[in-house]
Coordinates of C-alpha atoms and ligand atoms in Angstrom, one line a residue:
M1 CA -56.7 -289.5 -64.9
N2 CA -59.6 -287.5 -66.4
V3 CA -63.0 -287.2 -64.8
E4 CA -64.5 -289.9 -66.9
E5 CA -61.8 -292.4 -65.9
F6 CA -62.2 -291.3 -62.3
R7 CA -65.9 -292.0 -62.5
K8 CA -65.3 -295.4 -64.0
Y9 CA -62.6 -296.5 -61.7
G10 CA -64.2 -294.8 -58.7
K11 CA -67.2 -297.0 -59.1
E12 CA -65.0 -300.1 -59.6
V13 CA -63.1 -299.3 -56.4
I14 CA -66.4 -298.9 -54.5
D15 CA -67.5 -302.3 -56.0
Y16 CA -64.2 -303.8 -54.9
I17 CA -64.7 -302.5 -51.3
C18 CA -68.2 -303.9 -51.2
Q19 CA -66.9 -307.3 -52.4
Y20 CA -64.1 -307.2 -50.0
G21 CA -66.4 -306.6 -47.0
T22 CA -68.9 -309.2 -48.1
N23 CA -66.4 -311.9 -48.8
I24 CA -63.8 -311.1 -46.3
E25 CA -64.2 -314.4 -44.5
E26 CA -62.8 -316.2 -47.5
R27 CA -59.5 -314.5 -46.8
D28 CA -57.1 -315.5 -44.0
V29 CA -57.3 -312.9 -41.3
A30 CA -53.5 -312.3 -41.3
P31 CA -50.7 -313.5 -43.6
T32 CA -47.7 -315.4 -42.4
L33 CA -45.1 -313.8 -44.6
D34 CA -41.5 -313.0 -44.1
P35 CA -40.3 -309.4 -44.1
G36 CA -39.2 -308.3 -47.6
Y37 CA -42.0 -310.2 -49.4
L38 CA -43.1 -307.2 -51.3
K39 CA -39.6 -306.1 -52.4
K40 CA -39.5 -309.3 -54.4
L41 CA -42.7 -308.5 -56.2
L42 CA -42.3 -304.8 -57.1
P43 CA -39.7 -303.0 -59.2
A44 CA -37.0 -301.0 -57.3
D45 CA -37.8 -297.8 -59.2
A46 CA -41.0 -295.9 -59.9
P47 CA -42.2 -296.2 -63.5
Q48 CA -41.0 -293.5 -66.0
S49 CA -44.1 -293.7 -68.1
P50 CA -47.7 -293.8 -66.9
E51 CA -49.2 -297.2 -66.4
S52 CA -52.9 -298.1 -66.8
F53 CA -55.0 -297.8 -63.7
K54 CA -56.4 -301.3 -64.5
D55 CA -52.9 -302.7 -64.1
V56 CA -52.4 -300.9 -60.8
L57 CA -55.6 -302.3 -59.4
E58 CA -54.7 -305.8 -60.5
D59 CA -51.3 -305.5 -58.8
F60 CA -53.1 -304.2 -55.7
E61 CA -55.1 -307.4 -55.5
Q62 CA -52.2 -309.7 -56.5
K63 CA -49.4 -308.2 -54.6
I64 CA -50.6 -305.8 -51.9
M65 CA -53.6 -307.6 -50.5
P66 CA -51.7 -310.8 -49.7
G67 CA -49.7 -308.7 -47.3
V68 CA -52.7 -307.2 -45.6
V69 CA -53.9 -308.0 -42.1
H70 CA -57.6 -307.7 -42.2
W71 CA -58.6 -305.7 -39.2
N72 CA -62.2 -305.7 -40.1
H73 CA -62.4 -309.5 -40.4
P74 CA -64.9 -311.2 -38.1
K75 CA -62.1 -313.3 -36.7
F76 CA -59.8 -310.4 -35.9
F77 CA -59.6 -310.4 -32.2
A78 CA -56.2 -308.6 -31.8
Y79 CA -55.3 -305.2 -30.3
F80 CA -58.3 -302.9 -30.1
P81 CA -60.8 -302.4 -32.9
S82 CA -59.9 -300.3 -35.9
G83 CA -63.0 -298.3 -36.1
N84 CA -64.5 -298.4 -39.5
S85 CA -67.9 -298.1 -41.2
F86 CA -69.2 -297.2 -44.6
P87 CA -70.4 -293.7 -43.6
S88 CA -67.0 -293.0 -42.2
V89 CA -65.2 -294.2 -45.3
L90 CA -67.5 -292.0 -47.4
G91 CA -66.9 -289.0 -45.2
D92 CA -63.2 -289.6 -45.5
M93 CA -63.5 -289.9 -49.3
L94 CA -65.1 -286.5 -49.4
S95 CA -62.4 -285.1 -47.1
S96 CA -59.7 -286.4 -49.5
A97 CA -61.6 -285.1 -52.5
I98 CA -62.0 -281.6 -51.1
G99 CA -58.4 -281.7 -50.0
S100 CA -58.6 -278.5 -47.9
I101 CA -56.0 -278.0 -45.3
G102 CA -57.8 -276.6 -42.4
F103 CA -55.2 -275.1 -40.1
S104 CA -57.1 -271.9 -39.5
W105 CA -60.7 -270.7 -39.7
A106 CA -59.8 -268.7 -42.8
S107 CA -58.1 -271.7 -44.5
C108 CA -61.4 -273.7 -44.4
P109 CA -64.3 -272.2 -42.3
A110 CA -66.4 -275.4 -42.7
A111 CA -63.7 -277.6 -41.4
A112 CA -63.0 -275.4 -38.4
E113 CA -66.7 -274.9 -37.5
L114 CA -67.7 -278.5 -38.0
E115 CA -64.9 -279.7 -35.8
T116 CA -66.1 -277.5 -33.0
I117 CA -69.7 -278.7 -33.4
V118 CA -68.8 -282.4 -33.7
M119 CA -66.4 -282.2 -30.7
N120 CA -69.2 -280.8 -28.6
W121 CA -71.7 -283.4 -29.8
Y122 CA -69.2 -286.1 -29.0
A123 CA -68.4 -284.6 -25.5
K124 CA -72.1 -284.4 -24.7
A125 CA -72.8 -287.9 -26.0
L126 CA -70.1 -289.3 -23.7
G127 CA -71.5 -287.3 -20.8
L128 CA -68.2 -285.4 -20.2
P129 CA -68.1 -282.6 -17.7
K130 CA -69.4 -279.3 -19.0
A131 CA -65.9 -277.8 -18.6
F132 CA -64.8 -279.7 -21.8
V133 CA -67.8 -278.5 -23.9
S134 CA -66.9 -275.3 -25.6
D135 CA -70.5 -274.1 -26.0
A136 CA -71.5 -274.8 -22.4
P137 CA -72.1 -271.6 -20.4
G138 CA -69.0 -270.4 -18.7
S139 CA -66.7 -273.0 -20.3
T140 CA -63.1 -272.2 -21.1
G141 CA -62.6 -275.7 -22.5
G142 CA -63.0 -277.5 -25.8
G143 CA -61.7 -280.2 -28.0
A144 CA -59.8 -280.9 -31.2
L145 CA -59.2 -283.9 -33.4
Q146 CA -55.7 -285.2 -33.4
G147 CA -54.0 -287.9 -35.5
S148 CA -53.6 -290.5 -32.7
A149 CA -53.9 -291.0 -29.0
S150 CA -50.1 -290.8 -28.8
E151 CA -50.4 -287.3 -30.1
C152 CA -53.1 -286.5 -27.6
V153 CA -50.8 -287.6 -24.8
L154 CA -47.8 -285.7 -26.2
V155 CA -49.8 -282.5 -26.7
S156 CA -51.2 -282.7 -23.2
L157 CA -47.8 -283.4 -21.7
I158 CA -46.2 -280.5 -23.6
T159 CA -49.0 -278.2 -22.5
A160 CA -48.6 -279.4 -18.9
R161 CA -44.9 -278.9 -19.1
A162 CA -45.3 -275.3 -20.4
R163 CA -47.7 -274.5 -17.6
A164 CA -45.4 -276.0 -14.9
I165 CA -42.3 -274.2 -16.2
S166 CA -44.2 -271.0 -16.4
E167 CA -45.1 -271.4 -12.7
L168 CA -41.6 -272.3 -11.7
K169 CA -40.0 -269.5 -13.7
G170 CA -42.3 -266.7 -12.6
Q171 CA -41.1 -263.4 -13.8
T172 CA -37.5 -264.5 -14.2
S173 CA -35.8 -264.7 -17.6
V174 CA -34.2 -268.1 -17.0
H175 CA -34.4 -270.3 -20.1
D176 CA -37.2 -272.9 -19.9
S177 CA -34.8 -275.8 -20.3
V178 CA -33.2 -275.1 -17.0
F179 CA -36.4 -276.4 -15.3
L180 CA -36.5 -279.7 -17.2
P181 CA -34.5 -281.8 -14.8
S182 CA -36.9 -281.1 -11.9
L183 CA -40.0 -282.1 -13.8
I184 CA -41.5 -285.5 -13.2
A185 CA -44.5 -287.3 -14.7
Y186 CA -46.4 -290.4 -13.3
A187 CA -48.2 -293.2 -15.0
S188 CA -49.3 -296.7 -14.0
R189 CA -47.4 -299.8 -15.0
E190 CA -50.4 -300.6 -17.2
A191 CA -50.5 -297.2 -19.0
H192 CA -49.8 -297.2 -22.7
S193 CA -46.3 -297.0 -24.0
S194 CA -47.2 -293.7 -25.7
V195 CA -46.7 -292.1 -22.2
E196 CA -43.2 -293.3 -22.1
K197 CA -42.6 -292.1 -25.6
A198 CA -44.0 -288.6 -24.8
T199 CA -41.8 -288.2 -21.7
K200 CA -38.8 -289.3 -23.8
M201 CA -39.6 -286.7 -26.4
A202 CA -40.2 -284.0 -23.8
L203 CA -37.0 -284.8 -21.9
V204 CA -38.8 -285.3 -18.6
K205 CA -38.6 -288.0 -16.0
L206 CA -41.3 -290.6 -15.8
R207 CA -42.1 -292.6 -12.6
I208 CA -44.0 -295.8 -13.1
I209 CA -46.5 -296.5 -10.4
D210 CA -47.4 -300.1 -9.6
A211 CA -50.9 -301.4 -10.4
D212 CA -53.2 -303.6 -8.2
E213 CA -54.3 -307.1 -9.1
H214 CA -57.1 -305.6 -11.3
G215 CA -54.6 -303.6 -13.3
R216 CA -55.6 -300.2 -11.7
M217 CA -53.0 -297.7 -10.7
R218 CA -52.3 -297.9 -6.9
V219 CA -53.4 -294.5 -5.7
D220 CA -51.6 -294.9 -2.4
L221 CA -48.3 -295.5 -4.2
L222 CA -49.0 -292.5 -6.4
R223 CA -49.6 -290.3 -3.4
Q224 CA -46.4 -291.5 -1.7
A225 CA -44.3 -291.1 -4.8
I226 CA -45.5 -287.6 -5.3
Q227 CA -44.8 -286.7 -1.7
N228 CA -41.3 -288.1 -1.9
D229 CA -40.5 -286.4 -5.1
V230 CA -41.7 -283.1 -3.7
N231 CA -39.6 -283.7 -0.7
A232 CA -36.7 -284.4 -2.9
G233 CA -37.1 -281.1 -4.7
L234 CA -38.7 -282.4 -7.9
T235 CA -41.8 -280.9 -9.5
P236 CA -44.6 -283.4 -10.2
F237 CA -46.3 -281.9 -13.2
F238 CA -48.2 -284.6 -15.1
V239 CA -50.2 -287.7 -14.1
V240 CA -51.7 -290.0 -16.6
A241 CA -54.7 -292.1 -15.6
T242 CA -56.1 -294.7 -18.0
V243 CA -59.6 -295.7 -18.5
G244 CA -59.3 -299.0 -20.4
T245 CA -55.7 -300.1 -20.3
T246 CA -54.2 -301.7 -23.3
G247 CA -53.1 -304.9 -21.5
G248 CA -56.3 -305.7 -19.6
C249 CA -58.9 -302.9 -20.2
A250 CA -58.6 -301.9 -16.5
F251 CA -60.2 -298.6 -15.4
D252 CA -58.1 -296.4 -13.0
D253 CA -60.0 -294.7 -10.2
I254 CA -60.0 -291.2 -11.6
T255 CA -61.7 -289.7 -8.6
E256 CA -59.1 -290.9 -6.1
I257 CA -56.3 -290.0 -8.5
G258 CA -57.8 -286.6 -9.1
K259 CA -57.9 -285.9 -5.4
V260 CA -54.2 -286.6 -5.1
C261 CA -53.4 -284.4 -8.1
R262 CA -55.5 -281.5 -6.6
Q263 CA -53.1 -281.3 -3.7
V264 CA -50.2 -280.2 -6.0
S265 CA -50.9 -277.1 -8.1
S266 CA -48.3 -277.9 -10.7
I267 CA -49.9 -281.3 -11.6
W268 CA -51.9 -281.7 -14.8
L269 CA -54.2 -284.7 -14.8
H270 CA -54.6 -286.4 -18.2
V271 CA -57.0 -289.3 -18.7
D272 CA -56.3 -291.6 -21.5
G273 CA -59.5 -293.3 -22.7
A274 CA -58.2 -294.3 -26.2
Y275 CA -60.5 -297.3 -26.5
A276 CA -62.8 -297.4 -23.5
G277 CA -63.5 -293.7 -23.3
N278 CA -65.9 -294.3 -26.1
S279 CA -68.0 -296.6 -23.9
F280 CA -69.1 -293.6 -21.8
I281 CA -71.7 -293.2 -24.6
L282 CA -73.5 -295.9 -22.5
P283 CA -75.0 -294.5 -19.3
E284 CA -74.2 -297.8 -17.6
M285 CA -70.5 -297.4 -18.2
R286 CA -70.3 -293.9 -16.7
V287 CA -69.5 -295.4 -13.3
F288 CA -65.9 -295.4 -14.8
S289 CA -66.0 -291.8 -16.0
A290 CA -66.7 -290.5 -12.4
G291 CA -63.9 -288.2 -11.5
L292 CA -63.4 -286.7 -15.0
E293 CA -64.2 -283.4 -13.4
Y294 CA -60.7 -283.5 -11.9
A295 CA -59.1 -284.0 -15.3
D296 CA -57.3 -281.2 -17.2
S297 CA -57.5 -283.2 -20.4
F298 CA -59.1 -286.4 -21.8
N299 CA -58.6 -288.3 -25.0
T300 CA -60.5 -291.0 -26.7
N301 CA -60.2 -292.6 -30.2
P302 CA -63.4 -292.8 -32.2
N303 CA -61.1 -294.7 -34.6
K304 CA -61.1 -297.5 -32.1
L305 CA -64.6 -297.9 -30.7
L306 CA -66.8 -295.5 -32.5
L307 CA -66.9 -296.9 -36.1
T308 CA -64.8 -294.0 -37.4
N309 CA -61.8 -295.0 -39.6
F310 CA -58.3 -293.9 -38.8
D311 CA -57.2 -291.2 -38.2
A312 CA -59.4 -289.6 -35.6
S313 CA -58.4 -289.0 -31.9
A314 CA -60.4 -286.6 -29.8
L315 CA -58.6 -284.5 -27.2
W316 CA -60.5 -282.2 -24.8
V317 CA -58.9 -279.8 -22.4
R318 CA -60.4 -277.9 -19.5
D319 CA -58.8 -274.6 -20.6
V320 CA -57.9 -274.1 -24.2
M321 CA -55.7 -271.1 -23.4
N322 CA -53.2 -273.6 -21.9
L323 CA -53.0 -275.3 -25.3
K324 CA -52.8 -272.1 -27.2
S325 CA -50.1 -270.6 -25.1
A326 CA -48.0 -273.8 -25.2
L327 CA -48.3 -274.3 -29.0
N328 CA -48.9 -270.9 -30.4
V329 CA -46.7 -269.5 -33.1
N330 CA -48.0 -266.8 -35.3
P331 CA -46.2 -265.9 -38.5
L332 CA -47.7 -263.2 -40.7
Y333 CA -48.5 -265.7 -43.5
L334 CA -50.9 -267.6 -41.3
R335 CA -52.8 -264.6 -39.9
H336 CA -56.3 -263.5 -41.0
E337 CA -58.8 -261.0 -40.0
H338 CA -61.5 -263.3 -38.6
L339 CA -60.4 -263.2 -35.0
S340 CA -63.4 -264.9 -33.6
G341 CA -62.9 -268.0 -35.8
V342 CA -61.1 -271.0 -34.2
D343 CA -57.6 -271.7 -35.5
Y344 CA -57.0 -275.4 -34.8
R345 CA -53.3 -275.1 -35.7
H346 CA -52.9 -273.9 -32.1
Y347 CA -54.4 -277.1 -30.7
G348 CA -51.9 -279.7 -31.9
I349 CA -48.5 -280.4 -33.5
P350 CA -49.0 -280.2 -37.3
L351 CA -49.9 -277.1 -39.2
S352 CA -51.8 -278.9 -41.9
R353 CA -54.9 -280.7 -40.8
R354 CA -57.3 -283.0 -42.7
F355 CA -61.0 -282.4 -42.6
R356 CA -61.4 -285.1 -40.0
A357 CA -64.6 -283.9 -38.5
L358 CA -66.5 -284.8 -41.7
K359 CA -66.3 -288.6 -41.1
L360 CA -67.2 -288.3 -37.5
W361 CA -70.2 -286.1 -38.4
F362 CA -71.3 -288.8 -41.0
V363 CA -71.0 -291.5 -38.3
F364 CA -73.0 -289.6 -35.7
R365 CA -75.7 -288.8 -38.2
T366 CA -76.1 -292.1 -39.8
Y367 CA -76.0 -294.3 -36.7
G368 CA -77.4 -291.9 -34.2
I369 CA -76.3 -292.2 -30.6
R370 CA -78.7 -295.1 -30.2
G371 CA -77.0 -297.0 -33.1
L372 CA -73.6 -296.5 -31.6
Q373 CA -74.8 -297.6 -28.2
E374 CA -76.2 -300.8 -29.7
Y375 CA -73.0 -301.5 -31.5
I376 CA -70.9 -301.2 -28.2
R377 CA -73.4 -303.2 -26.2
N378 CA -73.2 -306.0 -28.7
H379 CA -69.4 -306.1 -28.3
M380 CA -69.8 -306.2 -24.5
A381 CA -72.3 -309.0 -24.6
L382 CA -70.1 -311.1 -27.0
A383 CA -67.1 -310.5 -24.7
K384 CA -69.1 -311.7 -21.8
K385 CA -70.1 -314.8 -23.8
F386 CA -66.5 -315.6 -24.5
E387 CA -65.6 -315.0 -20.9
M388 CA -68.3 -317.4 -19.8
L389 CA -67.0 -320.1 -22.2
V390 CA -63.5 -319.8 -21.0
R391 CA -64.5 -319.8 -17.3
K392 CA -66.6 -322.9 -17.9
D393 CA -63.5 -324.8 -19.0
E394 CA -61.2 -325.7 -16.1
R395 CA -58.2 -325.9 -18.2
F396 CA -58.4 -322.1 -18.8
E397 CA -58.6 -319.0 -16.8
V398 CA -59.7 -315.4 -17.4
R399 CA -57.3 -312.9 -15.8
N400 CA -59.0 -309.5 -16.3
D401 CA -62.3 -308.0 -15.2
V402 CA -64.3 -308.1 -18.4
H403 CA -66.2 -304.8 -18.6
L404 CA -66.1 -304.1 -22.3
G405 CA -64.9 -306.0 -25.3
L406 CA -61.6 -307.5 -24.1
V407 CA -61.0 -310.8 -22.5
C408 CA -57.5 -311.8 -21.3
F409 CA -57.2 -315.5 -21.0
R410 CA -54.6 -318.3 -20.6
M411 CA -54.3 -322.0 -20.1
R412 CA -53.6 -322.9 -16.5
T413 CA -50.1 -324.0 -17.4
G414 CA -46.8 -322.3 -17.6
D415 CA -46.2 -319.5 -20.1
E416 CA -44.6 -321.7 -22.8
P417 CA -47.7 -323.7 -23.7
N418 CA -49.6 -320.3 -23.9
H419 CA -47.0 -318.9 -26.2
M420 CA -47.5 -322.0 -28.3
L421 CA -51.2 -321.6 -28.2
L422 CA -51.1 -318.0 -29.5
A423 CA -48.5 -319.0 -32.1
Q424 CA -50.9 -321.8 -33.3
I425 CA -53.9 -319.4 -33.3
N426 CA -52.1 -316.8 -35.4
H427 CA -50.4 -319.3 -37.7
S428 CA -53.7 -320.8 -38.6
G429 CA -54.6 -317.6 -40.5
K430 CA -58.2 -318.1 -39.3
M431 CA -58.0 -315.9 -36.2
H432 CA -55.7 -313.2 -35.0
M433 CA -54.9 -312.3 -31.4
T434 CA -52.1 -310.6 -29.4
P435 CA -50.3 -311.2 -26.2
A436 CA -50.0 -309.1 -23.1
K437 CA -48.6 -309.3 -19.6
F438 CA -51.4 -308.7 -17.2
N439 CA -50.9 -308.6 -13.5
G440 CA -47.6 -310.4 -13.9
R441 CA -49.0 -313.2 -16.1
Y442 CA -48.7 -313.8 -19.8
V443 CA -52.2 -313.7 -21.3
I444 CA -53.7 -313.9 -24.7
R445 CA -55.9 -310.9 -25.5
F446 CA -59.2 -311.7 -27.2
C447 CA -60.9 -308.5 -28.2
V448 CA -64.2 -308.3 -30.0
T449 CA -63.5 -305.9 -32.9
Y450 CA -65.8 -306.6 -35.9
E451 CA -68.7 -304.2 -36.4
H452 CA -71.2 -306.9 -37.2
A453 CA -69.7 -309.5 -34.8
T454 CA -72.1 -312.3 -33.9
E455 CA -72.3 -315.1 -31.3
R456 CA -71.3 -317.5 -34.1
D457 CA -67.9 -315.8 -34.5
I458 CA -67.3 -316.2 -30.8
L459 CA -68.3 -319.8 -30.7
D460 CA -66.2 -320.7 -33.8
A461 CA -63.2 -319.0 -32.3
W462 CA -63.6 -320.7 -29.0
S463 CA -64.0 -324.1 -30.7
Q464 CA -60.8 -323.6 -32.6
I465 CA -58.9 -322.3 -29.6
K466 CA -59.9 -325.5 -27.7
C467 CA -58.7 -327.7 -30.6
F468 CA -55.3 -326.0 -30.5
A469 CA -55.1 -326.2 -26.7
E470 CA -56.0 -329.9 -26.6
E471 CA -53.1 -330.6 -29.0
I472 CA -50.7 -328.5 -27.0
L473 CA -51.7 -330.0 -23.7
R474 CA -51.4 -333.5 -25.1
D475 CA -48.0 -332.7 -26.4
H476 CA -46.9 -331.4 -23.0
Q477 CA -48.5 -334.4 -21.3
L478 CA -50.2 -332.0 -19.0
E479 CA -53.8 -333.2 -19.0
S480 CA -53.0 -336.2 -16.9
S481 CA -50.7 -334.5 -14.4
S482 CA -51.5 -331.2 -12.9
V483 CA -54.2 -329.8 -15.2
P484 CA -57.8 -330.9 -14.9
T485 CA -59.2 -332.2 -18.1
T486 CA -62.6 -331.5 -19.5
P487 CA -64.1 -334.6 -21.1
E488 CA -64.3 -334.1 -24.8
G489 CA -67.7 -332.7 -25.8
S490 CA -69.2 -332.7 -22.3
E491 CA -69.5 -328.9 -22.2
R492 CA -70.5 -328.6 -25.8
T493 CA -74.0 -327.3 -26.4
S494 CA -76.0 -327.5 -29.6
S495 CA -75.1 -323.8 -30.3
E496 CA -71.4 -324.5 -29.9
P497 CA -69.9 -326.0 -32.9
M498 CA -66.8 -328.2 -32.7
A499 CA -65.6 -327.7 -36.2
P500 CA -62.3 -329.1 -37.2
V501 CA -59.6 -326.5 -37.3
A502 CA -59.7 -324.8 -40.7
G503 CA -56.9 -323.1 -42.5
K504 CA -53.2 -324.0 -42.7
P505 CA -52.2 -327.3 -41.3
P506 CA -51.3 -326.8 -37.6
I507 CA -47.6 -325.8 -37.2
K508 CA -45.9 -328.9 -35.9
K509 CA -44.0 -328.7 -32.7
K510 CA -41.4 -327.9 -31.9
L511 CA -41.6 -324.3 -32.9
T512 CA -38.2 -322.8 -32.1
R513 CA -38.4 -319.9 -29.7
T514 CA -37.6 -317.5 -32.5
K515 CA -40.3 -318.8 -34.6
S516 CA -42.8 -318.8 -31.9
L517 CA -42.0 -315.3 -31.0
R518 CA -42.5 -314.3 -34.6
F519 CA -46.1 -315.6 -34.4
S520 CA -46.9 -314.6 -30.9
F521 CA -45.3 -311.4 -29.9
T522 CA -46.2 -307.9 -30.9
R523 CA -43.7 -305.5 -29.5
S524 CA -44.4 -301.8 -29.3
I525 CA -41.1 -301.0 -27.7
S526 CA -37.7 -300.5 -29.3
R527 CA -35.5 -303.5 -29.8
E528 CA -32.8 -302.0 -27.6
Q529 CA -35.3 -301.4 -24.8
Y530 CA -36.6 -304.9 -25.3
Q531 CA -33.2 -306.4 -25.0
S532 CA -31.9 -304.3 -22.1
Q533 CA -34.9 -304.1 -19.8
S534 CA -36.3 -306.5 -17.2
E535 CA -38.7 -309.3 -17.8
H536 CA -41.9 -307.2 -17.7
L537 CA -41.0 -305.9 -21.1
M538 CA -41.6 -309.3 -22.7
D539 CA -44.5 -308.3 -24.8
G540 CA -44.2 -304.6 -25.3
C541 CA -47.8 -304.1 -24.2
T542 CA -46.6 -303.1 -20.7
P543 CA -44.8 -299.8 -20.4
I544 CA -41.4 -299.3 -19.1
L545 CA -39.7 -298.0 -16.1
V546 CA -37.4 -295.4 -17.6
V547 CA -35.9 -294.0 -14.4
D548 CA -32.6 -295.7 -13.7
P549 CA -32.6 -296.3 -9.9
K550 CA -28.9 -295.5 -9.5
T551 CA -29.1 -292.2 -11.3
L552 CA -32.4 -291.5 -9.6
Q553 CA -30.8 -292.1 -6.2
E554 CA -28.0 -289.7 -7.1
N555 CA -30.4 -287.1 -8.3
F556 CA -32.5 -287.6 -5.2
Q557 CA -29.5 -287.0 -3.0
K558 CA -28.7 -283.8 -5.0
A559 CA -32.3 -282.7 -5.1
A560 CA -32.7 -283.4 -1.4
D561 CA -29.6 -281.3 -0.6
D562 CA -31.0 -278.5 -2.8
N563 CA -34.3 -278.8 -1.2
E564 CA -32.7 -278.6 2.3
K565 CA -31.2 -275.3 1.2
N566 CA -34.5 -274.1 -0.2
N567 CA -36.4 -275.0 2.9
S568 CA -34.0 -273.1 5.0
N569 CA -34.7 -270.2 2.7
G570 CA -38.4 -270.4 3.7
N571 CA -39.9 -272.5 0.8
T572 CA -42.8 -274.8 1.7
K573 CA -43.3 -278.5 1.3
L574 CA -46.4 -280.4 0.3
K575 CA -48.4 -281.2 3.4
D576 CA -50.5 -284.1 4.6
I577 CA -48.9 -286.8 2.6
S578 CA -46.8 -289.4 4.4
D579 CA -43.1 -289.7 3.9
V580 CA -42.2 -293.1 2.6
D581 CA -39.5 -294.6 0.4
T582 CA -40.1 -293.6 -3.2
D583 CA -38.4 -296.6 -4.8
E584 CA -40.7 -298.9 -2.9
A585 CA -43.7 -296.7 -3.7
S586 CA -43.0 -296.7 -7.4
N587 CA -42.1 -300.3 -8.0
Ligands
LIG1 N1 -53.7 -295.4 -25.2 C1 -54.2 -296.6 -25.1 C2 -54.9 -296.9 -23.8 C3 -54.2 -297.5 -26.1 O1 -54.7 -298.7 -26.0 C4 -53.5 -297.1 -27.3 C5 -53.4 -298.0 -28.4 O2 -53.9 -299.1 -28.5 C6 -52.9 -295.8 -27.3 C7 -53.0 -295.0 -26.3 C8 -52.1 -295.4 -28.6 O3 -53.1 -295.1 -29.6 P1 -52.6 -294.5 -31.0 O4 -52.3 -295.6 -31.9 O5 -53.9 -293.8 -31.5 O6 -51.5 -293.6 -30.8

């Protein structure tokens, strides 16, 4: 493609994007296709000869778009938002066009320096402790942009592992791997599955701590579990607290967790704020960031709630030397003479790095902190509106504390009608939602995601949800038995439309279990885990207990014996934490 063609098609693509955004509501929010749909439409081999760009664009619309889930559709209420905005897209276009690979200061000084500046802007906008801000007086901390929150968790865990092993090993020349069996990490039952994945990759144990009825990690159980593990000769080295859990957007009490972590020098406290961490841009949400001064690292995804398109995940650490020593390799071909320039290759897994800071810089500058605050406050107000509508209807209940954009609701029936409801919602193509298990109950997650979401979007969605629910309840003959009914229309207000359900004809019962699963379940865990684990893995939004109790018991016995020997050699135990049964403590 020559420059003139690029100019022509570039403009066409921008026009296409504008049309797409303007008319997005004409499209179904998500397709109901079967896997393999695209294989039938595209040739098995790449073309030998060049094809015209016009044909490629046409195929894009005809063949690719029908398989797209529209995450920026006003009726997309699934997962968490996929941050997106025009300034961010334009910033990303420039990053692609420049194509610099900014692994070191020398490889692209602007990328390195803008990343430092933007990470400091971002940290200050969220009101993070000064320790995370690299240009704050006396700070040893700083941040870097990673590809995903999962990477942030993994990088933090690997860094914590290196620090703990270095402490254990002291001056000895024992190989690091010898210490792996003694390392143990902790996360709440409600923590994201990326924590489990990180521990799997790092070959360390993970203990799952139970959550309270609000979905917050039980700090008393964490304390007990750590004590018992220390008594058993294990080395607690990593605790993950979550601000804004995936299942119910619960906020762990970082202060209380931090105090427990402080008692054990080997523990690294990581706080995962992938979605809700961004809400700390609002002073009124900072009640949930209290305690971050205890954290060794913190991550948040501007690509979820800060209008920045994927990929952009921010990770801050209290001491960048920890990162650098855990991840540093330094071959001659990457060295340069500008020693005071930041080399971000030491801050994460890949060598090559996109110029990600550009899109975030565009977003901060074009919205301003105030614009970003308004956007998040709008999501909060709309979620509250939806919560209020659900609570007003006795047939439904809200299961989570609604602090941000997520409402977890269900009909006051067994799980099956709720599976059916979600299946109907998603099959309609007019709305998209996901399931979760929150506080032991199956819930439907309704998350406000669209940048320009309005009350009308919420009212329309609620109206359609009620239509589906009525049909399901009628079919299950539940209205007249245990479930109180709401007289048709009695709670309707003039601003609350009762439009007929649009879209595909409702799927007629009885959906087979398999079919209903296809529409209603989004699993983030592997099939083998799904099949082999206990019932709390139903939806994949809830993380997994990976420590097998029998093996654990055997290990405990062995570790306790070793510990006994160590103690008689004069080694100390953790003090002031009561001795209770660890299995009970950790669910
Ligand atoms: N942490 C939390 C709390 C999340 O909600 C998610 C995803 O939704 C993740 C981590 C993983 O995010 P990513 O897809 O960026 O790895």
